[in-house]
PDB file of C-alpha atoms in Angstrom:
ATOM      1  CA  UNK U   1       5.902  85.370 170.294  1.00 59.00           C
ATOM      2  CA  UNK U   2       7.892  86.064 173.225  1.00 70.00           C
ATOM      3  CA  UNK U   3       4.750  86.077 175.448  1.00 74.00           C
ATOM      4  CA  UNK U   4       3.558  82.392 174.195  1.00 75.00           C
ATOM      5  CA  UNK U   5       7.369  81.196 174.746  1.00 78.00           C
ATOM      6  CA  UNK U   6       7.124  82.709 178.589  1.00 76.00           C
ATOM      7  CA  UNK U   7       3.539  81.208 178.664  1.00 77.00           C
ATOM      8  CA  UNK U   8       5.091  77.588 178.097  1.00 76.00           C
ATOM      9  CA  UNK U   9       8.278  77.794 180.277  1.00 76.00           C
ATOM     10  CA  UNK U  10       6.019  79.202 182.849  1.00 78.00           C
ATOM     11  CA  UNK U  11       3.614  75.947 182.224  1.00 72.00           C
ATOM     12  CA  UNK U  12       6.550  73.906 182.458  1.00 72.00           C
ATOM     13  CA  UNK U  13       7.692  74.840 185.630  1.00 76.00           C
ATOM     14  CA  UNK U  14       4.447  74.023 187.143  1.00 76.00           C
ATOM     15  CA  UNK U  15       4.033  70.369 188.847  1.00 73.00           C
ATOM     16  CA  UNK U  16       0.965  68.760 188.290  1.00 72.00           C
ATOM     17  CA  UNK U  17      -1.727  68.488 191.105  1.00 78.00           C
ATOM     18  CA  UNK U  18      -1.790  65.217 192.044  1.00 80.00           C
ATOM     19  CA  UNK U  19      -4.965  62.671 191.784  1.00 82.00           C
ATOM     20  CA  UNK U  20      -5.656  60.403 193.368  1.00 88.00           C
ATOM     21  CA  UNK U  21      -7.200  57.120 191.952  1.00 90.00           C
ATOM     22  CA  UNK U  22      -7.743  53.378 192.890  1.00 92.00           C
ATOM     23  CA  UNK U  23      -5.929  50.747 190.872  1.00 92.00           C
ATOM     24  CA  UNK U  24      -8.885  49.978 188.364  1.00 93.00           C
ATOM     25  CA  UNK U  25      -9.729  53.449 187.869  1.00 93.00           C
ATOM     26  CA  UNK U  26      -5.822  54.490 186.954  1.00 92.00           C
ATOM     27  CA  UNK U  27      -6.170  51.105 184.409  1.00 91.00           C
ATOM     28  CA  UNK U  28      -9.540  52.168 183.449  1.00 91.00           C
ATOM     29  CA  UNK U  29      -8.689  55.687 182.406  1.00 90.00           C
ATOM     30  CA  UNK U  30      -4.792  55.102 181.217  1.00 88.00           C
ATOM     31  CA  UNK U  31      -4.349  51.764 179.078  1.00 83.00           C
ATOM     32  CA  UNK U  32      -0.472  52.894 178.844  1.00 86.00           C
ATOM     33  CA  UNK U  33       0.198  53.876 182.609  1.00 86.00           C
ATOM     34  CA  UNK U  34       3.487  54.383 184.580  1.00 82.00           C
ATOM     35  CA  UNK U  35       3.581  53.814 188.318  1.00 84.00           C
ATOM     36  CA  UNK U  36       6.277  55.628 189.937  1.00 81.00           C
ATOM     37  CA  UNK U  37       7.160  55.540 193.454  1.00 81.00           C
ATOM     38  CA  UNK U  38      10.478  55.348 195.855  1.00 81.00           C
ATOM     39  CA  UNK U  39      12.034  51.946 196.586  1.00 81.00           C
ATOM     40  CA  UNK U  40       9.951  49.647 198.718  1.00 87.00           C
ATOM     41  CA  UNK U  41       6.679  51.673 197.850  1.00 89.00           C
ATOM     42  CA  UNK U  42       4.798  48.753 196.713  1.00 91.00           C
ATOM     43  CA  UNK U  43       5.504  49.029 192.654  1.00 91.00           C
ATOM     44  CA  UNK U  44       6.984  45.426 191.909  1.00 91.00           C
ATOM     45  CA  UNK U  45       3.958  44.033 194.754  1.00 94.00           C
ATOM     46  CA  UNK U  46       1.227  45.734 192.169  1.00 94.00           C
ATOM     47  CA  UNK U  47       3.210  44.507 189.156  1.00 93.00           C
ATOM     48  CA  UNK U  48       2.984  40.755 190.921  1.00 94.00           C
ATOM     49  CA  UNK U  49      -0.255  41.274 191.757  1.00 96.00           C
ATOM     50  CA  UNK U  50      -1.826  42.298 188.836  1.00 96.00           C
ATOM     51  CA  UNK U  51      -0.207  39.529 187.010  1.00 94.00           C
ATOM     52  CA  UNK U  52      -1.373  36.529 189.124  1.00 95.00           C
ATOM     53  CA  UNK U  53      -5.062  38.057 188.903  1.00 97.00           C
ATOM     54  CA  UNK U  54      -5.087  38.246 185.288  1.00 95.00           C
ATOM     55  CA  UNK U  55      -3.595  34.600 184.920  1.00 93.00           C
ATOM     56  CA  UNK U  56      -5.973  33.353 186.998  1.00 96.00           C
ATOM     57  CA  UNK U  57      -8.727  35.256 185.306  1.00 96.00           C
ATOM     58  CA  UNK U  58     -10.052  37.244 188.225  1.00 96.00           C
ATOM     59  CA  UNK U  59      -9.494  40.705 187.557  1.00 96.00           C
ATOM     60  CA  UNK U  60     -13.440  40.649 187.154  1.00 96.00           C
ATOM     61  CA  UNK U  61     -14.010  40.354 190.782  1.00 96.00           C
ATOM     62  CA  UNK U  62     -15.366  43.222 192.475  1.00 94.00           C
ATOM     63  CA  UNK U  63     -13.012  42.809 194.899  1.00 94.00           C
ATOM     64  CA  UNK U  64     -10.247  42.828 192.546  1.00 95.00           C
ATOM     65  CA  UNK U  65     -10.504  45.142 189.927  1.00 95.00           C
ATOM     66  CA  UNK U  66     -14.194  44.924 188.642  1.00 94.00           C
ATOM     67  CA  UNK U  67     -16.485  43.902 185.777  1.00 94.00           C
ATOM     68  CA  UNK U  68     -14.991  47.331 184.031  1.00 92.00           C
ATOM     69  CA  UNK U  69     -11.359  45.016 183.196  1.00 92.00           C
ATOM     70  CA  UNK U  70     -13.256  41.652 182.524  1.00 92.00           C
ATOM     71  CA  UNK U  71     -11.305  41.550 179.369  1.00 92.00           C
ATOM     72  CA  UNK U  72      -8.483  38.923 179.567  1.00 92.00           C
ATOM     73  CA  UNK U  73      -5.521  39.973 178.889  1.00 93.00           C
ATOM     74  CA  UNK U  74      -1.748  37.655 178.958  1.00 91.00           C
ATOM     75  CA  UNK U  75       0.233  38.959 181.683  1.00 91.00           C
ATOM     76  CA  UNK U  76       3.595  39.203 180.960  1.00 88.00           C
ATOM     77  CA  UNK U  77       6.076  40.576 183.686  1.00 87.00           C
ATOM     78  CA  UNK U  78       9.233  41.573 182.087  1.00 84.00           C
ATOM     79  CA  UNK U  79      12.083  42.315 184.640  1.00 83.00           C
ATOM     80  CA  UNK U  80      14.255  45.070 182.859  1.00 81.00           C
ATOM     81  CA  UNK U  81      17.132  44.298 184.516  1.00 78.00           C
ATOM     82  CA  UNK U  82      17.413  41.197 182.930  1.00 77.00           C
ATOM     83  CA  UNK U  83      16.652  42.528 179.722  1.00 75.00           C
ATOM     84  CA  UNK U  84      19.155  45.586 180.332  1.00 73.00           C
ATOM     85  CA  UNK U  85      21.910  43.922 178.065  1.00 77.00           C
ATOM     86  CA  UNK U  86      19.310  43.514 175.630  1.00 76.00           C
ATOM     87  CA  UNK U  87      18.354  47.900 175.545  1.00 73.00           C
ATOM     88  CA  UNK U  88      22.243  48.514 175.214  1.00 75.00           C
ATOM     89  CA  UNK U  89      22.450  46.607 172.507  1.00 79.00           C
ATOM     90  CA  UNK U  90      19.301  47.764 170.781  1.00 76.00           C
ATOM     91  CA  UNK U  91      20.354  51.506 171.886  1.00 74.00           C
ATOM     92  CA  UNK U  92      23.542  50.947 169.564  1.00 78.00           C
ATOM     93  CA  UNK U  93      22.047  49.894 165.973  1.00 78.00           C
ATOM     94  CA  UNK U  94      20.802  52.596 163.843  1.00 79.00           C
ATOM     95  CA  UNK U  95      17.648  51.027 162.944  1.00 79.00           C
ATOM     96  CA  UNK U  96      14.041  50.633 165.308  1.00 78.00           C
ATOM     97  CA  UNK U  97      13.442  47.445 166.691  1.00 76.00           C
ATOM     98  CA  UNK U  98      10.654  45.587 166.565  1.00 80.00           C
ATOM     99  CA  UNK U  99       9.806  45.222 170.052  1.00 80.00           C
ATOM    100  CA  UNK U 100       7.568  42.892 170.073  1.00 83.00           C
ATOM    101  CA  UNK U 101       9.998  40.375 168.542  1.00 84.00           C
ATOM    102  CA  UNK U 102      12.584  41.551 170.964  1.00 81.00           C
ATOM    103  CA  UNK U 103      10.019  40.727 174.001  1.00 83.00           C
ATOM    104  CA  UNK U 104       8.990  37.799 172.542  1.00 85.00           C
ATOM    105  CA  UNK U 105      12.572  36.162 171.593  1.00 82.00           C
ATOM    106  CA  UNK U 106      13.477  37.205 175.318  1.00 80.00           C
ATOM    107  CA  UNK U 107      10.299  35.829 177.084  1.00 80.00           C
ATOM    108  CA  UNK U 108      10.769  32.306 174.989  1.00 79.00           C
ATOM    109  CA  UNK U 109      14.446  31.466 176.351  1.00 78.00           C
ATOM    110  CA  UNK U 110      13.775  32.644 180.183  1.00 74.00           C
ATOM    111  CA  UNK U 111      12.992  30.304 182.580  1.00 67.00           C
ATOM    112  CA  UNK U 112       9.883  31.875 183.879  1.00 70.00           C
ATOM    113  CA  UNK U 113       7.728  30.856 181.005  1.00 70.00           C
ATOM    114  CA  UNK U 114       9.148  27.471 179.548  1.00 73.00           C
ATOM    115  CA  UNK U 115       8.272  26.325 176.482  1.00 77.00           C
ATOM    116  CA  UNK U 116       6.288  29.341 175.461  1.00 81.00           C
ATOM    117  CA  UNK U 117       7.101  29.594 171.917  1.00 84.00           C
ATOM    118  CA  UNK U 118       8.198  33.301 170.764  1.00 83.00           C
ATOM    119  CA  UNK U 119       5.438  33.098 168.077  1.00 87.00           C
ATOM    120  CA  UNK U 120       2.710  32.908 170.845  1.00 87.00           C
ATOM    121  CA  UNK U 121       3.550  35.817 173.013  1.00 86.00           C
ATOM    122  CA  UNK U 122       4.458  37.996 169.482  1.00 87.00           C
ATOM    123  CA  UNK U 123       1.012  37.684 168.023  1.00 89.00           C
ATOM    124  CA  UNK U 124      -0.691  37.714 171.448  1.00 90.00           C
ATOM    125  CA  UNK U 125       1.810  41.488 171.838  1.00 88.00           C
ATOM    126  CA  UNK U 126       0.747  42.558 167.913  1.00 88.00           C
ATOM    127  CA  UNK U 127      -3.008  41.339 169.032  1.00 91.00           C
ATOM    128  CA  UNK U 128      -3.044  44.019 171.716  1.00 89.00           C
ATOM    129  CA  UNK U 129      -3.923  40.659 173.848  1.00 90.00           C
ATOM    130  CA  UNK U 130      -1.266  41.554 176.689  1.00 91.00           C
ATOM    131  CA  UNK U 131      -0.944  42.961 179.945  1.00 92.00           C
ATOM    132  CA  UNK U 132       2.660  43.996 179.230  1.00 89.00           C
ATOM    133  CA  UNK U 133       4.021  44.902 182.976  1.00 90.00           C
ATOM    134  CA  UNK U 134       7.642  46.478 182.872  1.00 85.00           C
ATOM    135  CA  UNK U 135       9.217  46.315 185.899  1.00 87.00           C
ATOM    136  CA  UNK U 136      12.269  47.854 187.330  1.00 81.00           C
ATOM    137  CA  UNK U 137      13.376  50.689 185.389  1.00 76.00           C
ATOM    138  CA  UNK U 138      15.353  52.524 187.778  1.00 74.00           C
ATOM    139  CA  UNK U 139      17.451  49.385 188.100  1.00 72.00           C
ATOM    140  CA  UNK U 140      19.428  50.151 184.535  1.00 68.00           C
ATOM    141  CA  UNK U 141      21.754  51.924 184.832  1.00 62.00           C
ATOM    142  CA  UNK U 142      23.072  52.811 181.415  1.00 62.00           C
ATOM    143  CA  UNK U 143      21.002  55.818 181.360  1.00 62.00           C
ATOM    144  CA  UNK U 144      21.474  55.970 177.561  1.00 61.00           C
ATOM    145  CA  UNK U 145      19.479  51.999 178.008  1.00 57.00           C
ATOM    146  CA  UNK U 146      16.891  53.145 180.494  1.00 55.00           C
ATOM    147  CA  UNK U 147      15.760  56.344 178.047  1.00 57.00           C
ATOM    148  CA  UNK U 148      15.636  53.976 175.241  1.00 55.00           C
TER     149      UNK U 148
END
């Protein structure tokens, strides 16, 4: 027992080796993918970037991200800071949300996407017919929010 218990602290201690992979492989290989990086490192660029070639329906391109991500996908950039309010509330009531509701109700009164009806971007999110890109995580800063 005590062997398998040293085993796993000792595995925990470890870091990772890093890889290193191109954009479309990382996508390719991860469908649910965190990008982590210091400030100015380029995350919110890739976020933008990945959007606007998905909306314009050229993530295909070879030089883009390849035949292997020809599937379309909605882009939707959600800025958490401006949905921050919205985690410390949801952080407080005893029940799960549905966040796909939550995204969609959010996404239907900003002024990024008017007159996208919450309905649309819901069953598009439940359809697994999104490119969901959360951006800005290290800007909440109710921590009890941002682990939410």
């Amino acid at each position: 027992k005590y062997e398998s218990e040293r085993r796993l602290v000792e595995m925990a201690r470890r870091r990772p080796e890093p890889v290193t992979l191109s954009v479309a492989e990382a996508l390719r290989r991860h469908p649910h993918l965190t990008i982590i990086g210091g400030p100015g490192s380029g995350k919110t660029t890739l976020t933008r970037w990945l959007a606007m070639i998905f909306a314009r329906r050229e993530q295909a391109k070879s030089e883009n991200l390849g035949a292997a991500l020809a599937d379309d996908r909605l882009p939707i950039v959600l800025e958490l800071r401006r949905f921050a309010e919205r985690f410390v509330n949801l952080s407080q009531q005893p029940a799960v949300p549905d966040f796909a509701a939550e995204i969609a109700s959010f996404i239907s009164q900003h002024a990024y996407y008017p007159e996208t009806p919450a309905a649309f971007i819901q069953q598009a999110l439940a359809d697994g017919r999104c490119l969901l890109l959360l951006d800005g995580l290290d800007e909440i800063a109710d921590l009890k929010a941002r682990q939410y």
